[in-house]
Coordinates of C-alpha atoms in Angstrom, one line a residue:
M1 CA 0.0 0.0 0.0
Q2 CA 1.4 3.4 -1.1
I3 CA 0.3 6.7 0.3
S4 CA -1.1 7.6 -3.1
D5 CA -3.5 4.6 -2.8
L6 CA -5.2 6.0 0.3
P7 CA -7.9 5.9 1.5
Y8 CA -8.5 2.2 1.6
P9 CA -11.3 0.8 -0.4
D10 CA -12.2 -1.2 2.7
P11 CA -10.3 -0.7 6.0
G12 CA -11.5 -4.1 7.2
V13 CA -13.1 -5.4 10.3
P14 CA -10.8 -4.6 13.3
D15 CA -10.1 -6.9 16.3
A16 CA -11.4 -4.5 19.0
R17 CA -11.4 -6.9 21.9
S18 CA -8.4 -5.1 23.5
G19 CA -5.8 -2.5 22.7
P20 CA -2.9 -5.0 22.1
R21 CA -5.1 -7.1 19.9
F22 CA -6.1 -4.0 17.9
L23 CA -2.4 -3.1 17.4
L24 CA -1.6 -6.7 16.4
W25 CA -4.5 -6.6 13.9
L26 CA -3.1 -3.4 12.4
G27 CA 0.3 -5.0 12.1
R28 CA -1.1 -8.0 10.3
N29 CA -2.9 -5.8 7.8
Q30 CA 0.4 -4.0 6.9
I31 CA 2.6 -7.1 6.7
G32 CA 3.8 -6.1 3.2
G33 CA 4.9 -2.6 4.3
Q34 CA 6.4 -4.0 7.5
L35 CA 8.5 -6.5 5.6
K36 CA 9.8 -3.8 3.2
S37 CA 10.7 -1.6 6.2
L38 CA 12.4 -4.5 7.9
A39 CA 14.5 -5.3 4.8
W40 CA 15.6 -1.7 4.4
G41 CA 16.3 -1.5 8.1
L42 CA 18.5 -4.6 8.0
L43 CA 20.5 -3.1 5.1
H44 CA 20.9 0.2 7.1
F45 CA 21.7 -1.3 10.5
S46 CA 23.9 -4.1 9.2
S47 CA 25.9 -1.6 7.1
V48 CA 26.3 0.6 10.2
A49 CA 27.4 -2.4 12.2
S50 CA 29.9 -3.4 9.5
L51 CA 31.8 -0.1 9.6
P52 CA 33.9 -1.2 12.6
Y53 CA 35.3 -4.1 10.6
G54 CA 36.3 -1.7 7.8
V55 CA 37.9 0.7 10.3
G56 CA 39.7 -2.1 12.1
Y57 CA 41.0 -3.5 8.8
A58 CA 42.2 -0.1 7.8
V59 CA 44.0 0.4 11.1
Q60 CA 45.7 -3.0 10.9
A61 CA 46.7 -2.2 7.3
V62 CA 48.4 1.0 8.5
V63 CA 50.2 -0.9 11.3
D64 CA 51.4 -3.5 8.8
G65 CA 52.3 -0.9 6.2
S66 CA 50.1 -2.5 3.5
G67 CA 48.8 0.1 1.0
T68 CA 46.8 -2.5 -0.9
R69 CA 44.8 -3.6 2.1
L70 CA 44.4 0.1 3.1
A71 CA 42.9 0.8 -0.4
L72 CA 40.6 -2.2 0.0
A73 CA 39.5 -1.0 3.4
G74 CA 38.8 2.5 2.0
G75 CA 36.7 1.0 -0.8
L76 CA 34.8 -1.1 1.7
I77 CA 34.0 1.9 3.9
V78 CA 32.8 3.8 0.8
L79 CA 30.4 1.0 -0.1
L80 CA 29.2 0.7 3.4
G81 CA 28.5 4.5 3.4
I82 CA 26.5 4.2 0.3
A83 CA 24.5 1.3 1.7
I84 CA 23.9 3.2 5.0
A85 CA 22.6 6.3 3.1
L86 CA 20.4 4.2 0.8
G87 CA 19.1 2.0 3.6
D88 CA 18.4 5.0 5.9
T89 CA 16.5 6.9 3.1
M90 CA 14.3 3.9 2.2
L91 CA 13.8 2.9 5.8
H92 CA 12.5 6.4 6.6
R93 CA 10.3 6.3 3.5
T94 CA 8.7 2.9 4.2
A95 CA 8.4 3.5 7.9
V96 CA 6.5 6.8 7.4
T97 CA 4.3 5.1 4.8
N98 CA 3.4 2.5 7.5
W99 CA 2.7 5.3 10.0
I100 CA 0.4 7.2 7.6
S101 CA -1.3 4.1 6.3
A102 CA -2.0 2.9 9.9
A103 CA -3.3 6.3 10.9
A104 CA -5.5 6.5 7.8
R105 CA -6.9 3.0 8.4
V106 CA -7.8 3.9 12.0
Q107 CA -9.4 7.2 10.9
Q108 CA -11.5 5.4 8.3
L109 CA -12.6 2.9 10.9
L110 CA -13.6 5.6 13.3
A111 CA -15.4 7.5 10.5
R112 CA -17.3 4.4 9.5
K113 CA -18.3 3.7 13.1
A114 CA -19.4 7.3 13.6
A115 CA -21.6 7.1 10.4
S116 CA -23.0 3.7 11.6
L117 CA -24.0 4.9 15.1
G118 CA -24.9 8.4 14.2
A119 CA -26.1 10.6 17.1
A120 CA -26.1 7.6 19.3
L121 CA -22.3 7.6 19.4
T122 CA -21.9 10.7 21.6
R123 CA -24.5 9.2 24.0
R124 CA -22.4 6.1 24.5
V125 CA -18.9 7.8 24.3
A126 CA -18.1 11.3 25.3
A127 CA -17.7 13.7 22.3
G128 CA -14.3 14.8 23.7
E129 CA -13.1 11.2 23.8
V130 CA -14.1 10.7 20.2
V131 CA -12.1 13.8 19.2
A132 CA -9.1 12.6 21.3
V133 CA -9.2 9.2 19.7
S134 CA -9.4 10.5 16.1
T135 CA -6.6 13.0 16.6
G136 CA -3.9 12.4 19.2
D137 CA -4.5 8.7 19.6
V138 CA -4.3 8.0 15.9
E139 CA -0.9 9.6 15.8
K140 CA 0.4 7.5 18.7
I141 CA -1.0 4.3 17.2
G142 CA 0.8 5.1 13.9
W143 CA 4.0 5.8 15.8
F144 CA 4.0 2.3 17.2
V145 CA 3.3 0.7 13.9
E146 CA 6.1 2.8 12.3
A147 CA 8.6 1.9 15.0
L148 CA 7.9 -1.8 15.0
S149 CA 9.8 -2.7 11.9
R150 CA 12.8 -0.5 12.8
F151 CA 12.9 -2.2 16.2
A152 CA 12.8 -5.6 14.6
A153 CA 15.7 -4.7 12.2
A154 CA 17.7 -3.3 15.1
A155 CA 17.1 -6.4 17.2
L156 CA 18.2 -8.7 14.4
T157 CA 21.3 -6.5 13.8
V158 CA 22.3 -6.7 17.4
V159 CA 22.0 -10.6 17.3
L160 CA 24.0 -10.8 14.1
V161 CA 26.7 -8.5 15.4
C162 CA 27.1 -10.5 18.6
V163 CA 27.3 -13.7 16.7
G164 CA 29.8 -12.2 14.3
L165 CA 32.0 -10.9 17.1
V166 CA 32.1 -14.3 18.8
V167 CA 33.3 -15.8 15.5
Y168 CA 35.7 -13.0 14.7
Q169 CA 37.3 -12.6 18.2
P170 CA 35.9 -15.2 20.6
A171 CA 37.6 -13.8 23.8
L172 CA 36.0 -10.3 23.4
G173 CA 33.0 -11.5 21.5
V174 CA 31.8 -13.5 24.4
V175 CA 32.0 -10.4 26.7
V176 CA 29.9 -8.4 24.2
A177 CA 27.4 -11.3 23.6
V178 CA 26.8 -11.6 27.4
G179 CA 26.7 -7.8 28.0
M180 CA 24.3 -6.9 25.2
P181 CA 21.2 -8.8 26.5
V182 CA 21.8 -7.3 29.9
L183 CA 21.8 -3.8 28.3
A184 CA 18.6 -4.6 26.3
L185 CA 16.7 -6.0 29.3
A186 CA 18.0 -3.7 32.0
V187 CA 15.1 -1.2 31.6
L188 CA 12.4 -3.9 31.7
P189 CA 11.8 -3.4 35.5
L190 CA 11.2 0.3 34.9
L191 CA 8.7 -0.2 32.0
P192 CA 5.6 -1.0 34.1
R193 CA 6.0 2.1 36.2
A194 CA 6.7 4.2 33.1
T195 CA 3.6 2.7 31.4
R196 CA 1.4 3.5 34.4
R197 CA 2.6 7.1 34.4
A198 CA 2.0 7.3 30.6
D199 CA -1.5 5.9 31.1
Q200 CA -2.2 8.5 33.8
Q201 CA -1.0 11.3 31.6
R202 CA -3.2 10.0 28.7
E203 CA -6.2 9.7 31.0
K204 CA -5.8 13.3 32.3
A205 CA -5.2 14.6 28.8
G206 CA -8.3 12.9 27.6
R207 CA -10.4 14.5 30.4
A208 CA -8.9 17.9 29.6
T209 CA -9.8 17.4 25.9
E210 CA -13.4 16.4 26.8
L211 CA -13.7 19.5 29.0
A212 CA -12.3 21.8 26.3
S213 CA -14.7 20.2 23.7
D214 CA -17.7 20.7 25.9
T215 CA -16.7 24.2 26.8
V216 CA -16.3 25.2 23.1
A217 CA -19.6 23.6 22.2
G218 CA -21.4 25.5 24.9
L219 CA -19.5 28.8 24.7
R220 CA -22.4 30.8 23.5
V221 CA -24.5 29.7 26.5
L222 CA -21.7 30.1 28.9
R223 CA -21.2 33.7 27.8
G224 CA -24.9 34.3 28.1
I225 CA -24.9 33.3 31.8
G226 CA -21.4 34.6 32.6
G227 CA -20.0 31.2 33.2
E228 CA -17.0 31.2 30.9
E229 CA -14.6 32.1 33.7
L230 CA -15.8 29.2 35.8
F231 CA -15.2 26.8 33.0
L232 CA -11.9 28.5 32.2
D233 CA -10.7 27.9 35.7
R234 CA -11.7 24.3 35.5
Y235 CA -9.8 23.9 32.3
R236 CA -6.7 25.5 33.8
R237 CA -6.8 23.1 36.7
A238 CA -7.2 20.1 34.3
S239 CA -4.4 21.5 32.2
Q240 CA -2.1 21.8 35.2
E241 CA -2.9 18.2 36.1
V242 CA -1.9 17.1 32.6
R243 CA 1.4 19.1 32.9
K244 CA 2.2 17.5 36.3
A245 CA 1.4 14.0 34.9
A246 CA 3.6 14.7 31.8
V247 CA 6.5 15.8 34.0
R248 CA 6.2 12.7 36.1
S249 CA 6.1 10.5 33.0
A250 CA 9.1 12.4 31.5
R251 CA 11.2 11.8 34.6
M252 CA 10.7 8.1 34.3
W253 CA 11.6 8.1 30.6
S254 CA 14.6 10.3 31.3
L255 CA 15.8 7.7 33.8
I256 CA 15.4 5.0 31.3
S257 CA 17.4 7.1 28.8
A258 CA 20.1 7.6 31.3
I259 CA 20.4 3.9 31.9
Q260 CA 20.6 3.3 28.2
V261 CA 23.6 5.6 28.1
L262 CA 25.3 4.5 31.4
L263 CA 25.2 0.7 30.9
P264 CA 26.7 0.8 27.3
G265 CA 29.4 3.1 28.7
L266 CA 30.2 0.6 31.4
L267 CA 30.3 -2.3 28.9
L268 CA 32.6 -0.2 26.7
I269 CA 35.0 0.3 29.6
V270 CA 35.0 -3.4 30.3
V271 CA 35.7 -4.3 26.7
V272 CA 38.6 -1.7 26.4
W273 CA 40.2 -2.9 29.6
Y274 CA 40.0 -6.5 28.8
G275 CA 41.0 -5.9 25.1
V276 CA 44.1 -4.0 26.2
H277 CA 45.0 -6.8 28.5
L278 CA 44.6 -9.3 25.6
A279 CA 46.6 -7.1 23.2
R280 CA 49.5 -6.9 25.7
E281 CA 49.5 -10.7 25.9
G282 CA 49.5 -10.9 22.1
R283 CA 46.3 -12.8 21.9
I284 CA 44.6 -10.2 19.7
S285 CA 45.9 -7.6 17.2
V286 CA 45.4 -3.9 17.4
G287 CA 43.1 -4.0 14.4
E288 CA 40.9 -6.6 16.1
L289 CA 40.8 -4.5 19.3
V290 CA 39.7 -1.4 17.3
T291 CA 37.1 -3.5 15.5
V292 CA 35.5 -4.8 18.7
Y293 CA 35.7 -1.4 20.3
S294 CA 34.0 0.3 17.3
A295 CA 31.4 -2.4 17.2
V296 CA 30.4 -1.8 20.8
M297 CA 30.2 1.9 20.1
I298 CA 28.1 1.4 17.0
L299 CA 25.7 -1.0 18.8
N300 CA 24.5 1.9 20.9
Y301 CA 22.7 3.2 17.8
P302 CA 20.4 0.1 17.3
L303 CA 20.0 -0.2 21.1
R304 CA 18.3 3.2 21.2
H305 CA 15.5 1.6 19.2
F306 CA 14.8 -0.7 22.2
E307 CA 13.9 2.4 24.2
E308 CA 11.9 3.9 21.4
I309 CA 9.7 0.8 20.9
A310 CA 9.1 0.7 24.7
M311 CA 8.0 4.3 24.7
A312 CA 5.9 3.8 21.5
Y313 CA 4.1 0.8 23.0
S314 CA 3.5 2.5 26.4
F315 CA 1.9 5.5 24.7
S316 CA 0.1 3.6 22.0
R317 CA -1.4 0.9 24.1
P318 CA -3.9 3.2 26.0
S319 CA -4.6 5.0 22.7
A320 CA -5.3 1.7 21.0
Q321 CA -7.5 0.7 24.0
R322 CA -9.6 3.9 23.6
A323 CA -9.9 3.3 19.8
A324 CA -10.9 -0.3 20.4
K325 CA -13.5 0.9 22.9
V326 CA -15.1 3.1 20.2
L327 CA -14.8 0.5 17.4
A328 CA -16.3 -2.2 19.6
L329 CA -19.6 -0.3 19.8
R330 CA -22.3 -2.1 17.8
R331 CA -25.9 -1.6 16.8
V332 CA -28.0 -3.6 19.2
T333 CA -29.3 -5.6 16.2
E334 CA -27.1 -6.3 13.2
P335 CA -28.7 -6.6 9.7
S336 CA -29.7 -10.1 8.9
G337 CA -28.3 -11.8 5.8
E338 CA -31.6 -12.1 4.0
L339 CA -32.3 -8.3 4.3
R340 CA -28.9 -7.0 3.2
D341 CA -30.1 -6.4 -0.3
A342 CA -33.5 -5.1 0.7
T343 CA -34.9 -1.9 -0.7
A344 CA -36.3 0.9 1.4
P345 CA -39.7 -0.2 2.7
T346 CA -42.9 1.9 2.8
G347 CA -45.9 2.0 5.0
D348 CA -46.8 2.8 8.6
L349 CA -44.0 3.7 11.1
Y350 CA -44.7 1.7 14.3
D351 CA -42.8 1.5 17.6
P352 CA -43.8 -1.7 19.5
A353 CA -42.0 -0.5 22.7
T354 CA -44.3 2.6 23.2
G355 CA -47.2 1.6 20.9
L356 CA -46.6 4.7 18.8
L357 CA -48.1 4.5 15.3
A358 CA -47.5 7.0 12.5
P359 CA -49.8 6.2 9.6
A360 CA -48.2 6.4 6.1
G361 CA -48.8 9.7 4.4
Q362 CA -49.9 11.6 7.5
L363 CA -48.4 14.3 9.7
T364 CA -48.2 12.8 13.2
A365 CA -47.3 15.0 16.2
V366 CA -45.9 13.3 19.3
V367 CA -46.0 14.9 22.8
C368 CA -43.7 13.6 25.5
G369 CA -43.7 14.8 29.1
D370 CA -40.0 13.9 29.3
P371 CA -37.7 15.7 26.8
D372 CA -35.0 13.0 27.2
L373 CA -37.6 10.4 26.3
A374 CA -38.4 12.4 23.2
G375 CA -34.8 12.4 22.1
R376 CA -34.5 8.6 22.6
L377 CA -37.8 8.0 20.8
A378 CA -36.6 10.0 17.8
D379 CA -33.4 7.9 17.7
R380 CA -35.4 4.7 17.8
L381 CA -37.7 5.8 15.0
G382 CA -34.6 6.5 12.9
G383 CA -33.3 3.0 13.3
H384 CA -30.9 3.6 16.2
P385 CA -31.9 0.8 18.6
T386 CA -31.7 1.4 22.4
S387 CA -31.7 -0.9 25.4
V388 CA -33.8 -0.8 28.6
D389 CA -32.3 1.6 31.0
T390 CA -31.9 0.9 34.7
D391 CA -34.5 3.6 35.3
A392 CA -37.5 1.6 34.0
D393 CA -39.9 4.5 33.9
T394 CA -38.0 6.2 31.2
T395 CA -38.3 3.4 28.7
A396 CA -41.4 1.5 29.7
G397 CA -44.7 1.8 31.4
S398 CA -45.2 2.9 34.9
D399 CA -45.1 -0.7 36.0
G400 CA -41.9 -1.3 34.1
S401 CA -43.4 -2.8 31.0
A402 CA -43.8 -1.3 27.6
D403 CA -47.6 -1.5 27.6
G404 CA -48.2 -1.2 31.3
S405 CA -49.1 -4.9 31.8
E406 CA -46.3 -7.1 30.6
T407 CA -43.4 -8.4 32.6
P408 CA -40.8 -5.7 33.3
R409 CA -37.8 -5.9 31.1
T410 CA -34.3 -6.2 32.6
A411 CA -31.7 -3.4 32.2
G412 CA -29.6 -3.7 29.1
E413 CA -32.2 -5.9 27.2
P414 CA -32.7 -4.6 23.6
L415 CA -36.1 -3.0 23.0
P416 CA -38.1 -4.4 20.0
S417 CA -37.2 -2.8 16.7
V418 CA -39.2 0.0 15.1
L419 CA -41.2 -1.2 12.1
L420 CA -41.6 0.6 8.8
G421 CA -44.2 -1.1 6.6
G422 CA -43.9 -4.2 8.9
V423 CA -40.1 -4.4 8.3
P424 CA -37.8 -4.0 11.3
L425 CA -35.5 -1.1 10.8
D426 CA -32.8 -2.6 13.0
E427 CA -32.4 -5.5 10.6
L428 CA -32.0 -3.4 7.5
P429 CA -28.6 -2.4 6.2
L430 CA -27.7 1.0 7.5
D431 CA -27.8 2.8 4.2
V432 CA -31.3 1.4 3.5
A433 CA -32.6 2.4 6.9
R434 CA -31.1 5.9 6.6
S435 CA -32.7 6.4 3.2
A436 CA -36.1 5.3 4.5
V437 CA -36.2 7.3 7.7
L438 CA -34.4 10.6 8.4
V439 CA -34.2 12.0 11.9
Q440 CA -33.4 15.7 12.5
D441 CA -32.0 16.1 16.0
K442 CA -33.0 18.7 18.5
D443 CA -29.7 20.4 17.9
P444 CA -28.8 19.8 14.2
V445 CA -25.2 20.7 13.0
L446 CA -24.5 22.8 10.0
L447 CA -21.1 22.0 8.4
S448 CA -19.0 24.8 7.0
G449 CA -19.4 25.5 3.3
T450 CA -21.7 27.3 0.9
L451 CA -25.5 27.1 1.0
A452 CA -25.5 25.1 -2.2
E453 CA -23.2 22.6 -0.6
L454 CA -25.4 22.5 2.5
L455 CA -28.4 21.5 0.5
D456 CA -26.5 19.1 -1.8
V457 CA -27.6 16.0 0.0
P458 CA -28.8 12.6 -1.1
S459 CA -32.5 13.1 -2.0
S460 CA -35.3 11.7 -4.1
G461 CA -35.2 14.8 -6.4
S462 CA -38.9 15.5 -5.8
V463 CA -38.3 18.5 -3.6
R464 CA -36.3 21.5 -5.0
P465 CA -34.0 23.5 -2.6
D466 CA -36.1 26.6 -3.2
E467 CA -39.3 24.8 -2.1
A468 CA -37.6 23.5 1.0
L469 CA -36.2 26.9 1.9
A470 CA -39.7 28.5 1.4
A471 CA -41.4 25.8 3.5
A472 CA -38.8 26.4 6.3
Q473 CA -39.4 30.2 6.1
C474 CA -35.8 31.0 5.3
T475 CA -36.4 34.3 3.5
D476 CA -34.6 36.4 6.0
V477 CA -31.7 33.8 6.1
L478 CA -31.3 34.1 2.3
D479 CA -31.3 37.9 2.5
A480 CA -28.5 37.8 5.2
L481 CA -26.5 35.3 3.1
A482 CA -27.0 37.4 -0.1
Q483 CA -25.5 40.4 1.7
A484 CA -22.5 38.3 2.7
S485 CA -22.0 36.9 -0.7
L486 CA -19.7 38.6 -3.2
D487 CA -22.0 38.1 -6.1
E488 CA -25.2 38.6 -4.0
D489 CA -26.2 35.0 -4.7
P490 CA -27.1 33.4 -1.4
S491 CA -26.3 29.9 -2.7
N492 CA -22.7 30.9 -3.0
A493 CA -22.5 32.5 0.5
R494 CA -20.3 30.6 2.9
I495 CA -21.7 29.3 6.1
T496 CA -19.2 29.2 9.0
E497 CA -18.5 26.2 11.1
R498 CA -21.6 25.0 12.9
G499 CA -23.4 28.1 11.4
R500 CA -22.0 30.3 14.2
S501 CA -22.5 33.4 12.1
L502 CA -26.3 32.8 12.1
S503 CA -28.8 33.0 14.9
G504 CA -30.2 29.9 16.6
G505 CA -33.5 30.2 14.7
Q506 CA -31.7 30.7 11.4
R507 CA -29.6 27.6 11.9
Q508 CA -32.6 25.6 12.9
R509 CA -34.6 26.6 9.8
L510 CA -31.6 25.9 7.4
A511 CA -31.3 22.5 9.0
L512 CA -35.0 21.9 8.5
A513 CA -34.7 22.9 4.8
R514 CA -31.9 20.5 4.4
S515 CA -34.1 17.7 5.9
L516 CA -37.0 18.6 3.7
V517 CA -34.8 18.5 0.5
T518 CA -33.9 14.8 1.2
D519 CA -37.6 13.9 1.0
P520 CA -37.3 10.6 2.8
E521 CA -40.2 8.1 3.1
A522 CA -40.5 9.0 6.7
L523 CA -39.2 12.2 8.3
V524 CA -38.8 12.5 12.1
L525 CA -38.3 16.1 13.5
D526 CA -37.4 16.6 17.1
E527 CA -38.5 20.1 18.2
P528 CA -37.8 21.7 14.8
T529 CA -39.1 25.1 15.8
S530 CA -37.9 25.6 19.4
A531 CA -35.8 28.6 18.4
V532 CA -38.2 30.6 16.3
D533 CA -41.0 33.0 17.2
S534 CA -44.7 32.0 17.2
H535 CA -45.7 33.6 13.9
T536 CA -42.7 32.1 12.1
E537 CA -43.5 28.8 13.8
A538 CA -47.1 28.9 12.5
R539 CA -45.9 29.5 8.9
I540 CA -43.4 26.7 9.2
A541 CA -46.1 24.3 10.4
Q542 CA -48.2 25.2 7.4
G543 CA -45.2 24.9 5.0
V544 CA -44.1 21.6 6.2
R545 CA -47.6 20.2 6.1
A546 CA -48.1 21.3 2.5
L547 CA -44.6 20.2 1.3
R548 CA -44.8 16.8 3.0
Q549 CA -48.4 16.0 1.8
G550 CA -48.7 12.3 1.2
R551 CA -45.4 11.5 3.0
T552 CA -45.0 10.2 6.5
T553 CA -43.9 12.9 8.9
V554 CA -43.4 12.6 12.7
V555 CA -42.9 15.8 14.8
L556 CA -41.9 15.5 18.4
T557 CA -43.0 18.8 19.9
S558 CA -45.2 20.4 22.6
S559 CA -45.9 23.5 20.5
P560 CA -49.7 24.1 20.1
L561 CA -49.1 25.7 16.7
L562 CA -47.5 22.5 15.3
L563 CA -49.9 20.2 17.1
D564 CA -52.9 22.0 15.6
R565 CA -51.6 21.3 12.1
A566 CA -51.0 17.6 12.7
D567 CA -53.4 15.0 11.3
R568 CA -53.2 13.1 14.6
V569 CA -51.5 13.7 17.9
V570 CA -50.0 11.0 20.1
F571 CA -49.4 11.6 23.8
V572 CA -46.6 9.5 25.3
Q573 CA -46.1 9.3 29.0
N574 CA -43.8 7.0 31.0
G575 CA -42.7 5.3 27.9
T576 CA -46.1 4.3 26.5
V577 CA -48.9 5.9 24.4
V578 CA -51.7 7.0 26.7
A579 CA -53.8 9.1 24.3
V580 CA -54.4 9.6 20.5
G581 CA -56.5 12.2 18.8
E582 CA -56.6 15.7 17.5
H583 CA -54.9 18.5 19.4
R584 CA -58.1 20.5 20.4
E585 CA -59.9 17.3 21.4
L586 CA -57.0 16.2 23.7
V587 CA -56.7 19.6 25.3
R588 CA -60.4 19.3 26.3
T589 CA -60.4 15.6 27.3
E590 CA -56.9 14.6 28.5
P591 CA -55.8 16.5 31.6
R592 CA -52.2 15.1 31.5
Y593 CA -51.8 16.2 27.9
R594 CA -53.2 19.6 28.7
A595 CA -50.7 20.0 31.6
V596 CA -47.8 19.4 29.2
V597 CA -49.0 21.5 26.3
T598 CA -50.2 24.5 28.4
R599 CA -47.3 24.2 30.9
E600 CA -49.7 24.2 33.8
A601 CA -47.7 24.8 37.0
D602 CA -49.9 22.6 39.2
A603 CA -49.4 19.1 37.9
E604 CA -51.6 17.7 40.6
T605 CA -54.7 19.1 38.9
A606 CA -54.1 16.6 36.1
G607 CA -56.6 14.2 37.6
A608 CA -59.2 16.9 38.6
P609 CA -62.3 17.6 36.5
R610 CA -62.0 20.2 33.7
G611 CA -62.7 23.7 35.1
P612 CA -62.6 27.1 33.5
R613 CA -59.9 27.7 30.9
T614 CA -56.7 29.2 32.2
A615 CA -55.2 32.4 30.6
S616 CA -52.5 30.4 28.9
E617 CA -55.0 28.1 27.3
A618 CA -57.1 31.0 26.1
D619 CA -54.1 32.7 24.6
I620 CA -53.0 29.5 22.9
E621 CA -56.4 28.9 21.3
I622 CA -56.7 32.5 20.2
D623 CA -53.2 32.2 18.6
I624 CA -54.2 29.0 16.9
E625 CA -57.3 30.5 15.5
E626 CA -55.5 33.6 14.2
T627 CA -52.8 31.6 12.4
A628 CA -55.2 29.0 11.0

C-alpha cells in the first residue's frame, strides 16, 4: 500500500477486543509494508554495524604498512557508506508510509463507526473522547506501527553482530554477547511504572480534551450566563494536572534514557580494559581491538530503538484501547443476511415498545412529558436501537413494561425494533434504513461550506431546494446570506463552522430545509421550531404540512401551533402511548396532555375535573385561530 493509494477501499473489520489485539491486527494488515521496512532496516543497520570491521581492517593495514589492504579498506568503507545512506533513506520512506497508512486505516474505521452509530455515538462515548481518539490517539498508534519494523531490524542486527564478534574474536566477542542482552533487558523493571505514568498522563489529557470540547460547544450559552470564567478555571486546573502528569512521565523516561547511556558506557570500559589486556599478551591484534571497540560503540545506535519501541508501545497501548472501545460499539441488532439487499420499505411507522403508530402519508405529532424520552424515541424511530435503562420508567410503562401490563424488562435488554411497513429497521442495512427514515436532532449541526453545498444531500429529487427553503421560512436567512456573498447569490455564500455566524433560529430553519430536501419516506423532526417565534412557527407548520403532503412525517413537539396542524396527535407518558386524537380534542379531554402542552404549574390538577380555561390556554387557542 502506497500513500497515493489511500484511502483504503475497505479498511477491514478490526479486532477490537483489546488495545494490544487491535495493534496486532493493524500490524497483520500491513505485513507487506512491515517486511519492506524490515528489509531496508536490516540493510541500514547491518551496514552501520559493519563499519567497525572496515575501520579495524584499515588500522591494521596501517600498522602492517600494506597500501593494498588500506585501499581495500577504503573501498569497503565507501560501499558501506552508500549502503547506509540508501538504507536509511528507504527505511524512513517505508516507515513513514506505514505510519500514515495505519493512521488512515484507524481514521477510516472511526469515521465508519461514527456514520454507523450516528447521534447515538456521543451518548455512548463522550464527544471529547471521540475527538481525542481521532486526533492524538491516531498519531500514537501510527508511531508504534512505524517503530515496530525498525525495532525488529535493530534487534536482528544486534544478534547478528554479537554472533559475528564471537566468531571474529571469541575472547572479546563472548563479553559483548553476554553484555548486550543485559543492556537490552536492564530497563524492563522500569517499564511497568513508566507505562502506568504514561496511562495516567493520557487519561488526564483525555479528560482535559473532553472539558475543552464541551466548553467550546457551549461557549455561546456560557457567555450568556457569565459562566466562561468558571469553565476556564476548570480547564486551567485540568491542564495543570496534565502538565504534572507529563512531567512525572518524562522523569521516568529520562531515567530509562540515562540507563541506556550508562550501561553501554560501562560495557565499553570493560571491553577496552579486557581488550588492552589481551593485546598486551599478544592474543589479539590492534586492528581486532579497534574493530571490537568500534562495534560496541556502533551498537549503541540500534540499542536506542529498544527504548523507542518501549515508549511507543507505552503511549500507543492506552490509545489503542480507547480506539478499540469506540470501534467495539455495535448496533443492538445487526442486519440479517436475507435483508442485506433489501430496498427501502414503505408503510406505517410503528414502535412496539411505546405503541406509537405514525400512519403512512400523514403528519403525526408526538408529545412527550420527558424531553429526554423524546430524544431517545426520535433515535429509535430513525433505526438507532436502544436498550432498557436501569431507570425503568424512562423506557417502559409505569409498572416497568412497555404496555403497562407485561413483565418488566431487565436493564440492558434490547427493545423491540421499530417497524416501517412491517419491516424491522434494526435489521435493515444502514444505508437502506437511513434512506427510508431521516431524523433531525433537536440540535442539528451545519457544516462549513456554501448554502448550495449544505443543500447538496442525497435526495429523491422530488423537492427542490427553493421549495424546502420556502417551507422552512428561510427568506430572512437568504437575505442575510446574499449580503455576505460577493455576487449577491445566497447559494454561493459561505456558512461558517456549525453556522456560528447565524442566529439559533436561522440555523434551525436551514437544518429543517436540508431535511426537507432529502424527501425521505419517513421524516422525524425533534423540536424543529424551538428557536423561532410563534408567527414564524405557524408559517413553518403550514409549509411543512403542505410540502410533506402524502409523506409520513413525525414531529416531536409540545408547541400548540404545530400540534394543531397535525393529522393526529399521540401523547406518550412514562414510555407508552396513553392518548391519541386531535390537538383540540386532547386539550379538552386529557388533563395530562393539557398539563404538558399548556405548561400548567400545578401538575396535581391533572386528575381533577375540567374547570374554566386558564389564561395560557385561552391565549394559545386565540393564537391558533389567528394563524389557522
